[in-house]
Short mmCIF file of C-alpha atoms in Angstrom, two decimals:
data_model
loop_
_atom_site.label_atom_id
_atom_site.label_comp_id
_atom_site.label_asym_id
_atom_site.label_seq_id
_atom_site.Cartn_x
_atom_site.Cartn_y
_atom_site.Cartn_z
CA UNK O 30 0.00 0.00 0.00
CA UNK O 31 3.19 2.22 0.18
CA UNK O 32 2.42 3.49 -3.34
CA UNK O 33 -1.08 5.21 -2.37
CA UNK O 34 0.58 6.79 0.78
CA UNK O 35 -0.47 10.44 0.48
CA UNK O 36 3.79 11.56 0.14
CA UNK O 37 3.94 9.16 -2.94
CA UNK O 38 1.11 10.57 -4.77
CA UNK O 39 1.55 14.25 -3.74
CA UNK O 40 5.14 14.18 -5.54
CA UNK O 41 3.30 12.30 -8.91
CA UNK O 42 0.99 15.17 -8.67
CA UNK O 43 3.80 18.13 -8.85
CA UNK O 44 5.51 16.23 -11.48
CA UNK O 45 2.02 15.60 -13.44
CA UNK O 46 1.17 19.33 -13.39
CA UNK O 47 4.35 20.43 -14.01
CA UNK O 48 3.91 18.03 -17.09
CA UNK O 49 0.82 19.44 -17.96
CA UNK O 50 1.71 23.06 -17.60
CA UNK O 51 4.52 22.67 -20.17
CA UNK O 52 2.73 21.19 -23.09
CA UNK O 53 -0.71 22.72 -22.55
CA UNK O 54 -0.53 25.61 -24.68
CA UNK O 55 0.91 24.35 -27.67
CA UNK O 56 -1.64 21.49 -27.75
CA UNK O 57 -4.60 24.36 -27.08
CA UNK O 58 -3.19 25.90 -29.95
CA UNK O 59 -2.76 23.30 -32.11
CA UNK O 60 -6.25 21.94 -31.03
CA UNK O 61 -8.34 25.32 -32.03
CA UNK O 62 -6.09 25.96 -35.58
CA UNK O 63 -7.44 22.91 -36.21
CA UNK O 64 -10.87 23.50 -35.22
CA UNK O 65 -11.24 26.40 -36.46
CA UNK O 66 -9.58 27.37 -39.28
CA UNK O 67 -7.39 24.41 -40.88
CA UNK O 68 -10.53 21.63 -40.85
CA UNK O 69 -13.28 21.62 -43.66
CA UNK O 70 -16.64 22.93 -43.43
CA UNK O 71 -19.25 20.65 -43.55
CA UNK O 72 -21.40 19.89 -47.22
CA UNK O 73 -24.54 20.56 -45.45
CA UNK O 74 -24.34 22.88 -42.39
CA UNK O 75 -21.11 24.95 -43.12
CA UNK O 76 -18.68 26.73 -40.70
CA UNK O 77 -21.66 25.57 -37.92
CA UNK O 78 -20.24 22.04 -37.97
CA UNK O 79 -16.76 23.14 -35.97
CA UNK O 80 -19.07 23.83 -32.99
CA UNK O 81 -18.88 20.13 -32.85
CA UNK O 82 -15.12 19.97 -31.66
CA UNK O 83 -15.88 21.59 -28.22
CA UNK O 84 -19.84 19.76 -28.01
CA UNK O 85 -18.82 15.89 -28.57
CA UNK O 86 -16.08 15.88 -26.39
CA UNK O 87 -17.37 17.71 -23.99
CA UNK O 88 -20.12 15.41 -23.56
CA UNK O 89 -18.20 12.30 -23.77
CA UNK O 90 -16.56 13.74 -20.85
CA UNK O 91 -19.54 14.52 -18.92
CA UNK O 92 -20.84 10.73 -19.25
CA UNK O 93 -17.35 9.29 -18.65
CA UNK O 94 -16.86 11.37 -15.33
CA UNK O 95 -20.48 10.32 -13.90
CA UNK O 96 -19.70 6.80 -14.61
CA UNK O 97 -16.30 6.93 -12.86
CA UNK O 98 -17.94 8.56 -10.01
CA UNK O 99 -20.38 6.25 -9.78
CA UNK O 100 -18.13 2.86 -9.70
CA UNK O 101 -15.57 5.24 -7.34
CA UNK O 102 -18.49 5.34 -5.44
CA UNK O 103 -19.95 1.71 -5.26
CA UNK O 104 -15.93 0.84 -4.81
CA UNK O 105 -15.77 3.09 -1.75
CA UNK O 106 -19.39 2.21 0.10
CA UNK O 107 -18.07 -1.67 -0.56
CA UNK O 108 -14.39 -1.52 0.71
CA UNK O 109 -13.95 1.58 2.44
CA UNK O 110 -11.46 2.83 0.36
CA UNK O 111 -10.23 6.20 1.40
CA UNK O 112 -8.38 7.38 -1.95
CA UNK O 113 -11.50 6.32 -3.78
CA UNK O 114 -13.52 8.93 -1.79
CA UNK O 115 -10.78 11.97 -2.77
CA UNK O 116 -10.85 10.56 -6.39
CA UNK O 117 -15.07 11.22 -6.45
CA UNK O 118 -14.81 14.27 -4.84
CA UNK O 119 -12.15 15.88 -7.18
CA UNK O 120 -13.83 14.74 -10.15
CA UNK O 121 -17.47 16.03 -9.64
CA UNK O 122 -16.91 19.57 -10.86
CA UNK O 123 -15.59 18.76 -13.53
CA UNK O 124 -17.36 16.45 -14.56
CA UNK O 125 -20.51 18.80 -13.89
CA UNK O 126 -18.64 21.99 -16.43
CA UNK O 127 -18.90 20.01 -19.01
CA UNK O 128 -22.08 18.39 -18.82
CA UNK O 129 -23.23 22.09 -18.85
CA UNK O 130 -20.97 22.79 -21.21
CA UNK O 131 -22.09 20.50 -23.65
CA UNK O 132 -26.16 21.12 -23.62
CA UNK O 133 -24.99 25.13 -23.95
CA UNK O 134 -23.09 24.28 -26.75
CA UNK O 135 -25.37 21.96 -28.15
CA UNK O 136 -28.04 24.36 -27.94
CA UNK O 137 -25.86 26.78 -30.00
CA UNK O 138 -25.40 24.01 -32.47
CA UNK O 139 -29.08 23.59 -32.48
CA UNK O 140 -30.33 26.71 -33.37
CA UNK O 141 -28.61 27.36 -36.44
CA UNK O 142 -28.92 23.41 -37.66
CA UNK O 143 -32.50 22.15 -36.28
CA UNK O 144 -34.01 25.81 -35.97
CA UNK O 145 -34.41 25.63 -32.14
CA UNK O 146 -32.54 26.25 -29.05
CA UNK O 147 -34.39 23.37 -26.81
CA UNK O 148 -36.65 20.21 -27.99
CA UNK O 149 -37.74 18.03 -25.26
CA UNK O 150 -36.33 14.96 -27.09
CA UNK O 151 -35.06 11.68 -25.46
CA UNK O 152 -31.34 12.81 -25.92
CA UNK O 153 -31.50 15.97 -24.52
CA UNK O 154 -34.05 15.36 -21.85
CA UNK O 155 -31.56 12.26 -20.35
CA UNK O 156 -28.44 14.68 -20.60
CA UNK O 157 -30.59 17.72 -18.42
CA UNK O 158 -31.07 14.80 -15.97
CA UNK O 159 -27.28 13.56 -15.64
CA UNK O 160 -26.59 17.59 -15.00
CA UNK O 161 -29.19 17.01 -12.50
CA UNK O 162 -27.19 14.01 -11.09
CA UNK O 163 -24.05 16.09 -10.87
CA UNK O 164 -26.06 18.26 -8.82
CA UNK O 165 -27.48 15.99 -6.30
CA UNK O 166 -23.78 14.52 -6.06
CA UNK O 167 -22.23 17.94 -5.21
CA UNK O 168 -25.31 19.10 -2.63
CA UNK O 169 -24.95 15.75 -1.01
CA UNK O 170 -21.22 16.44 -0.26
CA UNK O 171 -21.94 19.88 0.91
CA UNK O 172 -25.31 18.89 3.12
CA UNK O 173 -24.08 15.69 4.60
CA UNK O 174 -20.26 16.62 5.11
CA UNK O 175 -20.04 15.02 8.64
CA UNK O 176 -22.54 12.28 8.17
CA UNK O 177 -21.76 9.29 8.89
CA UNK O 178 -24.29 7.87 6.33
CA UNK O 179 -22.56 10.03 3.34
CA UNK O 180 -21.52 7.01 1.60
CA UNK O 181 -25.04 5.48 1.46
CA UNK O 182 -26.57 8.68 0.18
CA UNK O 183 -23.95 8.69 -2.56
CA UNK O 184 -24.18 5.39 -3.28
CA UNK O 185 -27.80 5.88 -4.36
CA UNK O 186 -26.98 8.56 -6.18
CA UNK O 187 -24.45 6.81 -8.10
CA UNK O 188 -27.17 3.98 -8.77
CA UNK O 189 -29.81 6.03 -10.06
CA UNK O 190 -27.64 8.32 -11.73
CA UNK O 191 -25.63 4.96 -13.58
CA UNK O 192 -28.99 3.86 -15.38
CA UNK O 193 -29.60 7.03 -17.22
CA UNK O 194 -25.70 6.16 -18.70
CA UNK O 195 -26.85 3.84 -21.03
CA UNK O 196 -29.99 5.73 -21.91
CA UNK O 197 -28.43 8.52 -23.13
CA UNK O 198 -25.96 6.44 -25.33
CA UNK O 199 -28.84 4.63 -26.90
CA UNK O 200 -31.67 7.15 -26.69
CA UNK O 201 -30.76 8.14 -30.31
CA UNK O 202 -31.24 4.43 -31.37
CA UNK O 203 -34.01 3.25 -29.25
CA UNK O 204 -36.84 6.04 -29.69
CA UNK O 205 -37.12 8.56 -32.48
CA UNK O 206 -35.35 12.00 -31.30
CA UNK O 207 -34.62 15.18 -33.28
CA UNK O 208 -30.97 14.60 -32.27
CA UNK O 209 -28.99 12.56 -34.57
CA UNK O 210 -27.77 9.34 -34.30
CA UNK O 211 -24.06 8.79 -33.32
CA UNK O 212 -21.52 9.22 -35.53
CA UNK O 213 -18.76 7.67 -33.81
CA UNK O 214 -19.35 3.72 -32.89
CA UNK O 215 -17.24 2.27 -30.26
CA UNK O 216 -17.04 -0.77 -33.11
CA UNK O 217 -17.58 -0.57 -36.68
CA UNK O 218 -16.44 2.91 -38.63
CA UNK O 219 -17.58 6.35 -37.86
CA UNK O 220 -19.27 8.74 -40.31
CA UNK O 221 -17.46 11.69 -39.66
CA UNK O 222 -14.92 12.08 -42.28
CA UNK O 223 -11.22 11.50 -41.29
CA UNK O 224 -10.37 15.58 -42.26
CA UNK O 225 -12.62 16.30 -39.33
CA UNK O 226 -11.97 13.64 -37.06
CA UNK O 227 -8.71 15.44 -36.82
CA UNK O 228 -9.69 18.50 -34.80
CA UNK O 229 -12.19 16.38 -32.61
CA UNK O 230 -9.80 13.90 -31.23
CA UNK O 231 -7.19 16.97 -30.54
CA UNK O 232 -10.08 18.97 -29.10
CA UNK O 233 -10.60 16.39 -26.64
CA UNK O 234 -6.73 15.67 -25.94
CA UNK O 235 -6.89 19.41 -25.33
CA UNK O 236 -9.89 19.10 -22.99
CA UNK O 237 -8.65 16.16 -21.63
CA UNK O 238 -5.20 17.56 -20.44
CA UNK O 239 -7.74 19.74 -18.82
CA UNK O 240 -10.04 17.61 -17.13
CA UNK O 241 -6.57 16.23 -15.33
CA UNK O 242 -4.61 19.07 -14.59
CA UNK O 243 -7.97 20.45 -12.49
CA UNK O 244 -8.24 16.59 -11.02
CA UNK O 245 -4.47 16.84 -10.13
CA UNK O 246 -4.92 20.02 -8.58
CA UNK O 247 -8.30 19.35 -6.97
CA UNK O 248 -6.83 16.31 -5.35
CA UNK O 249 -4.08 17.64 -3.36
CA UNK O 250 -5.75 20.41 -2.40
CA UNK O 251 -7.97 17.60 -0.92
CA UNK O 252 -4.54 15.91 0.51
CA UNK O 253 -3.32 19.32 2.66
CA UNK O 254 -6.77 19.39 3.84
CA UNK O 255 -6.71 15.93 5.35
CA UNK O 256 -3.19 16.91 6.36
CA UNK O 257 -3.74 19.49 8.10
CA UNK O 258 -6.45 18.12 10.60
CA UNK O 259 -3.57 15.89 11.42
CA UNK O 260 -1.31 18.64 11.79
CA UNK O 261 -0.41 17.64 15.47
CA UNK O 262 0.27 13.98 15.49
CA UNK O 263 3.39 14.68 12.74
CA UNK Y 30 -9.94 37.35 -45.18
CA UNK Y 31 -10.23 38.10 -41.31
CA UNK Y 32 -13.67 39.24 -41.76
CA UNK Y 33 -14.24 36.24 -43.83
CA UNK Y 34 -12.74 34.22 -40.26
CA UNK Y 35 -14.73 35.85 -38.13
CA UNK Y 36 -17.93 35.87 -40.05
CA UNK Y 37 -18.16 31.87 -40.19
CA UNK Y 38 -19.62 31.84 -43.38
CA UNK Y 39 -22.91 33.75 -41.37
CA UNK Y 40 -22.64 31.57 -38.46
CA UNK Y 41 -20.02 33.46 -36.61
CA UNK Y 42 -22.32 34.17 -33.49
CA UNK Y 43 -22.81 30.75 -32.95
CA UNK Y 44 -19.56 29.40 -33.50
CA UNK Y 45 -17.75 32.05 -31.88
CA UNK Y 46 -20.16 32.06 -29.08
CA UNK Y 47 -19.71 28.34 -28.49
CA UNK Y 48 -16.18 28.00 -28.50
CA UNK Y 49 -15.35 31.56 -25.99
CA UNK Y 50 -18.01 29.76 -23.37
CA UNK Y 51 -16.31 27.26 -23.23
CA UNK Y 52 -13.17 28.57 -22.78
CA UNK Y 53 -14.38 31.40 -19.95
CA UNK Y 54 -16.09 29.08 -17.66
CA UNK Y 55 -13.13 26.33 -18.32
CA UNK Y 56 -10.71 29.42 -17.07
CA UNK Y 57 -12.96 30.14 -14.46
CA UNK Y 58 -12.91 26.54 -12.78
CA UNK Y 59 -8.92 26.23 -13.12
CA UNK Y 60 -9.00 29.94 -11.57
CA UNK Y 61 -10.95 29.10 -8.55
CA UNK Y 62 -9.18 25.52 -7.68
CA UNK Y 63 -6.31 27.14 -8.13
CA UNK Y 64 -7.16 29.64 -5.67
CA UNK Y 65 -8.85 27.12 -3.13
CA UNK Y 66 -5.63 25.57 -3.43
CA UNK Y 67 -3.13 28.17 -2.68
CA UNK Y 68 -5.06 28.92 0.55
CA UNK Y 69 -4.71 25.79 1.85
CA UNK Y 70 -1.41 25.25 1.40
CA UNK Y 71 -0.41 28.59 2.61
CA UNK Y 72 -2.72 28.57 5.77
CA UNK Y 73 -1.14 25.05 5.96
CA UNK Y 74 2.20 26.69 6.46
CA UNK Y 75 0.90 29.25 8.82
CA UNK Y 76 -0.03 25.80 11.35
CA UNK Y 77 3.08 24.69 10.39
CA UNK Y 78 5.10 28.26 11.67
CA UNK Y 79 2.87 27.54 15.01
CA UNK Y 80 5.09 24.16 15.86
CA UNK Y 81 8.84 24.91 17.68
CA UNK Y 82 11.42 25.19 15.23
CA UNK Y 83 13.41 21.48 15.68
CA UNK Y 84 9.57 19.85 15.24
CA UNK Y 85 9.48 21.68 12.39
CA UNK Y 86 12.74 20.63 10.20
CA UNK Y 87 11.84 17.12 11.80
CA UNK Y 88 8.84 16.57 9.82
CA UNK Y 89 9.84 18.79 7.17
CA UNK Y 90 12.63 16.42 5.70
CA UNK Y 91 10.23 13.24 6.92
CA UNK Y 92 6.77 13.98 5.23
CA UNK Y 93 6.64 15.11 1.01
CA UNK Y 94 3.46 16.34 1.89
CA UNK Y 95 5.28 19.48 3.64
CA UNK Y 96 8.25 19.69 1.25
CA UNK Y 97 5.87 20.33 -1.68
CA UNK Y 98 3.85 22.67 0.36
CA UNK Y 99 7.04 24.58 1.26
CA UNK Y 100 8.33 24.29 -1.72
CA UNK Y 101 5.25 26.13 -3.29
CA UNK Y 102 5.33 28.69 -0.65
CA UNK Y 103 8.85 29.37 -1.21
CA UNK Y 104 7.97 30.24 -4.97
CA UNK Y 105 5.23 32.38 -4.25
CA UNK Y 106 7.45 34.75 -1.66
CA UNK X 23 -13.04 -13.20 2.45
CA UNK X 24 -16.20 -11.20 2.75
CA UNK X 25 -17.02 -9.89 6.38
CA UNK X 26 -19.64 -9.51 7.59
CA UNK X 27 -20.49 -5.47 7.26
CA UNK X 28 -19.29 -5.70 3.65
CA UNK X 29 -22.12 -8.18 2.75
CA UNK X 30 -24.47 -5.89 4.43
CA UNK X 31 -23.46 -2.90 1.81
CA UNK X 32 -23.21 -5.35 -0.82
CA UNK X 33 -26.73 -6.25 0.45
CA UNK X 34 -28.23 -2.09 0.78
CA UNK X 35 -26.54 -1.42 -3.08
CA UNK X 36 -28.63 -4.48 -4.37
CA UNK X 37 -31.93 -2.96 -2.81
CA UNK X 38 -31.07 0.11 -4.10
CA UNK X 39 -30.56 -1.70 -7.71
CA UNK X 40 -33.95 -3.81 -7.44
CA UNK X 41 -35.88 -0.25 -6.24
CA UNK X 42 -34.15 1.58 -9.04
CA UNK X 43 -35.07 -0.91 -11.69
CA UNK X 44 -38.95 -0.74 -10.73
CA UNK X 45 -39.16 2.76 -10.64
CA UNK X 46 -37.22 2.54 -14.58
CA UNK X 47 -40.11 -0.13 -15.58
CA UNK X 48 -42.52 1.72 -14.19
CA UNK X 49 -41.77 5.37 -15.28
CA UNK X 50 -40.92 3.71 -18.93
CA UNK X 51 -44.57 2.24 -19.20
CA UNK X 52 -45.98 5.29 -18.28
CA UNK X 53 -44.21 7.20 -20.48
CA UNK X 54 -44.08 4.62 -24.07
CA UNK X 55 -45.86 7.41 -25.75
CA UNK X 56 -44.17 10.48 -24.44
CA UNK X 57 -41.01 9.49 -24.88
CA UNK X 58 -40.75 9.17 -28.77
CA UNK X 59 -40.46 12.86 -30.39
CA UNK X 60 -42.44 12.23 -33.06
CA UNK X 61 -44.61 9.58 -35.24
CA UNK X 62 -43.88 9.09 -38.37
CA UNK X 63 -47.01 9.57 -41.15
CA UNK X 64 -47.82 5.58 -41.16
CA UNK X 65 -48.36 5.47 -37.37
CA UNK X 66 -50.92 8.63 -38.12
CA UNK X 67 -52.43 6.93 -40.62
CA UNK X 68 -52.81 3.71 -38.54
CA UNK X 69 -54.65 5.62 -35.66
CA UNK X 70 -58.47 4.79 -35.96
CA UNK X 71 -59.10 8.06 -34.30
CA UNK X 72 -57.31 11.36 -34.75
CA UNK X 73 -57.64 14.35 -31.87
CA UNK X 74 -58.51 17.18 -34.21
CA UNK X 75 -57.64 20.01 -31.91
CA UNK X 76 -54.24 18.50 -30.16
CA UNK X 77 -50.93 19.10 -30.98
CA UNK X 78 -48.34 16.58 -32.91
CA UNK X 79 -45.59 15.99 -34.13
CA UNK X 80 -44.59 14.32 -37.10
CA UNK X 81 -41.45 13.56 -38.77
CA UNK X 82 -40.36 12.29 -42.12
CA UNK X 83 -38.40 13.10 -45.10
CA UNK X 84 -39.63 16.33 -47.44
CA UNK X 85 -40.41 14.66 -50.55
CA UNK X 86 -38.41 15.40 -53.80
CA UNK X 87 -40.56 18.61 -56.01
CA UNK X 88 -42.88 18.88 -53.45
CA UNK X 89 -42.41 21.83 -51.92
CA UNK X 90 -44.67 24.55 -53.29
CA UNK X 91 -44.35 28.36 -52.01
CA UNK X 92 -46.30 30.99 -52.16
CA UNK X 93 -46.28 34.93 -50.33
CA UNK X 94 -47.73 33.44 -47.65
CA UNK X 95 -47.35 30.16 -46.88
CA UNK X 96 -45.73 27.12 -48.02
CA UNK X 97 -47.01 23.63 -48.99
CA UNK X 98 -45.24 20.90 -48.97
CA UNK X 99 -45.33 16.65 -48.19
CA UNK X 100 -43.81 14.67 -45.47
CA UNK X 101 -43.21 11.16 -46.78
CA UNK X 102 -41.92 8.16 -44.65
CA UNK X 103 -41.69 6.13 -48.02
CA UNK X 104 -45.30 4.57 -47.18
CA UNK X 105 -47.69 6.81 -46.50
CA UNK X 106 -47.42 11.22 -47.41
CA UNK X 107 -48.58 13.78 -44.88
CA UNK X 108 -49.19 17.33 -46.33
CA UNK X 109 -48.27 20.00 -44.52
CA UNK X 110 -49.34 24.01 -44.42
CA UNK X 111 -47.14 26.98 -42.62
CA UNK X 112 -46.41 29.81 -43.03
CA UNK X 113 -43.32 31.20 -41.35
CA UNK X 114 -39.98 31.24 -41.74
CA UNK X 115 -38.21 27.42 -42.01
CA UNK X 116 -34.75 26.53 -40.30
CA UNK X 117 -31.64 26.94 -42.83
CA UNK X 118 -31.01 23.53 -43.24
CA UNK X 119 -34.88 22.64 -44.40
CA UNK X 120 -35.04 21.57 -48.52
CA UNK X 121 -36.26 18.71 -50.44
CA UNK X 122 -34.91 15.20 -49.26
CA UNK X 123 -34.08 16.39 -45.93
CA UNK X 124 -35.87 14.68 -42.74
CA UNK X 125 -37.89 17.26 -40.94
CA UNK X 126 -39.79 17.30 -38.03
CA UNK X 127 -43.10 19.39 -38.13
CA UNK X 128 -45.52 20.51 -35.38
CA UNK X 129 -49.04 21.36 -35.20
CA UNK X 130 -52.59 20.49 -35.84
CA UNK X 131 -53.96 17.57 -37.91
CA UNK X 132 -56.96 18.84 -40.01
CA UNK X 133 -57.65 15.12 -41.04
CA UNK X 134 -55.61 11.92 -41.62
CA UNK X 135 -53.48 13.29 -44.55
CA UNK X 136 -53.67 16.98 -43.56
CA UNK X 137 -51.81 18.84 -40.98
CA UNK X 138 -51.41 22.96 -40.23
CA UNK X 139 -47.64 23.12 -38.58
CA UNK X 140 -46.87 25.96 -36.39
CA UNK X 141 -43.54 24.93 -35.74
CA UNK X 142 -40.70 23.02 -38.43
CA UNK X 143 -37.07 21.98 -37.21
CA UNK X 144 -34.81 20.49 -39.45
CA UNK X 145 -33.70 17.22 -38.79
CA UNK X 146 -29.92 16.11 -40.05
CA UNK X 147 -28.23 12.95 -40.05
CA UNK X 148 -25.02 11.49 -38.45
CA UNK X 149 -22.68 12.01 -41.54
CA UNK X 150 -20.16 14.55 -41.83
CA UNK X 151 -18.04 15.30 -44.91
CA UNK X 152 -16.53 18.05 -46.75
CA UNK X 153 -18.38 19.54 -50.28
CA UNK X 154 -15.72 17.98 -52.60
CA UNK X 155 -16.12 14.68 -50.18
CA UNK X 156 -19.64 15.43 -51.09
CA UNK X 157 -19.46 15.25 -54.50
CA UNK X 158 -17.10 12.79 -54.76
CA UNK X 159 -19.91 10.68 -53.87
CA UNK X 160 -22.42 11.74 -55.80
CA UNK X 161 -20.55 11.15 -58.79
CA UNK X 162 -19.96 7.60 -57.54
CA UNK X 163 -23.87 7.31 -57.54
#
């Protein structure tokens, strides 16, 4: 267990964000040249297609950060893991930007394409209810801090929330939505063409450097605070 | 030809609009944890000034934890 | 290997799990009808009787030459392939509505094959390509 001692990680941290610091702005750079001026427009919806670069990943983000959560969650209620409980803590913001972030940006994307900011449609309705999860999740480690039943709360949180996973993945598929279905399949080819797939997997490099660099950071702030309860017994 | 950029072939509002959201309220979060952050670790080396000097060095070379603190501090005076 | 207050968490998460699923079954049949967008023109056609006065929505493809525009309003029919819906509006339509294009359209249905939209969004599909991609492909045809 020496490896997860708190002085092992808190040195990988520094030298993570150090990490991250120095190549950051050259791939933020490279990322938006990409996305918005070297990559194609689209045949059918023009210069409105780049808003995709910041709207996909930031939603695959969102859903991948809930379901980490939610297993970091289960994990923790289970074993009583005391990392775990950092790790879901220092994740939840973020992953709660960029839900937000991507129905914002979505709705940009919708106006312009569909002709309408909002549609209560399957898709959108079961992302407006993950950023409701994210909520819940955050409120619940604000109201019951000192509980002692914390981890139950969250782990029915995390249970609920987990369900609504796989129907926003296959709401597109299973009922008839004005959003369209996905373009990227986890197997079997996508049907975005390579010249733009370019810019979307940098975009989300770029976000993902990111989503780990506020992690890293959110984490050890988490560390000195455990730290420094324990201030006396060093 | 920047005109041409920032019109977005009519679309600029959107596009534009999109992209600068997402970059403010991305700067915004790392902002704020940053900030959380440094007041931590510098009230954390306020406790630490509190403990007799030999303590001190003692746990300083034993514990990371306070060498990266006081490292950071160290930078920021 | 397990002790004895892990089984009991192992045991709450389960609960939770079983009371979660119910509550899924049960908000799912409620909602069957709710939760699809729209209906296509068949499954209007297949209803014995229509609501005159509610709102729908319906959504298909435009059908090729159909579209016919006047000052004030345009005409047009919503196919699905089997059955054609004809739809009136006047109002401004979304950029990306033209012929061969899905579309989703709401209003009121006058009768069966009839309906007065107050509302059209343009529906687009997964594929994403640039013009000379495009027309790369067309040729191909």
């Amino acid at each position: 267990m020496d490896f997860f001692s708190f002085g092992k990680i808190i040195v990988y941290i520094d030298k993570f964000i150090k990490f991250i610091n120095s190549i950051f702005f050259l791939v933020l750079i490279i990322g938006l040249s990409f996305a918005l001026i070297i990559s194609p427009i689209d045949y059918l919806q023009g210069d409105t297609v780049r808003i995709m670069y910041v709207h996909v990943p930031s939603a695959w983000i969102g859903l991948s950060i809930f379901s980490m959560m939610a297993i970091g969650t289960l994990l923790n209620f289970v074993f009583k893991i005391k990392n775990l409980y950092l790790f879901v803590k220092s994740l939840a913001p973020i992953g709660l930007l960029f839900t937000c972030l991507s129905i914002v940006t979505g709705s940009l994307w919708g106006k312009p394409t569909w002709g309408t900011w909002w549609a209560w449609d399957a898709r959108l309705t079961s992302m407006l209810i993950l950023m409701l999860f994210y909520v819940f999740f955050i409120i619940a480690f604000k109201i019951f801090k000192e509980s002692e039943n914390l981890p139950k709360i969250l782990s029915a949180i995390s249970i609920l929330g987990i369900v609504n996973i796989p129907i926003i993945k296959y709401s597109v598929e299973w009922w008839s939505t004005l959003h369209q279905p996905a373009s990227i399949k986890i197997l079997g080819s996508s049907s975005i063409h390579s010249s733009m797939l370019v810019p979307l997997f940098l975009m989300l490099l770029v976000l993902l450097l990111y989503c780990a660099l506020i992690f890293l950071m959110k984490y050890k702030t988490e560390i000195i605070k455990i730290k420094k309860q324990n201030i006396k017994r060093l | 030809m920047i005109n041409e950029f920032l019109n977005m072939g009519g679309y600029g509002f959107y596009v534009w609009t999109s992209f600068l959201i997402v970059i403010a309220f991305c700067f915004l979060l790392y902002y704020k944890t940053k900030k959380t952050l440094q007041k931590y670790e510098r009230e954390f080396a306020q406790e630490l000034e509190k403990l007799p000097m030999k303590h001190r060095r003692k746990i300083a070379r034993s514990s990371k934890v306070i060498s990266s603190i006081l490292a950071s501090q160290n930078k920021l005076n | 290997m397990l002790t004895k207050k892990i089984k009991s968490r192992l045991f709450f998460i389960l609960s939770v799990v079983f009371i979660t699923l119910l509550f899924l079954i049960f908000v799912y049949f409620n909602l069957k009808q709710n939760i699809l967008y729209f209906k296509t023109p068949s499954e209007i056609f297949k209803v014995d009787e229509i609501k005159i006065n509610s709102k729908i929505r319906v959504g298909g493809m435009v059908k090729k030459d159909s579209i016919k525009q006047n000052n004030r309003e345009i005409k047009f029919i919503l196919t699905d392939y089997q059955k054609e819906l004809i739809v009136v509006y006047n109002g401004a339509v979304p950029n990306l509505f033209s012929e061969e294009r899905g579309a989703v359209v709401e209003g009121k249905l006058n009768d069966k094959r009839y309906l007065i939209a107050d509302r059209i969004l343009a529906k687009h599909d997964e594929n994403y390509m640039p013009p000379e991609m495009k027309k790369i492909l067309e040729n191909a045809k």
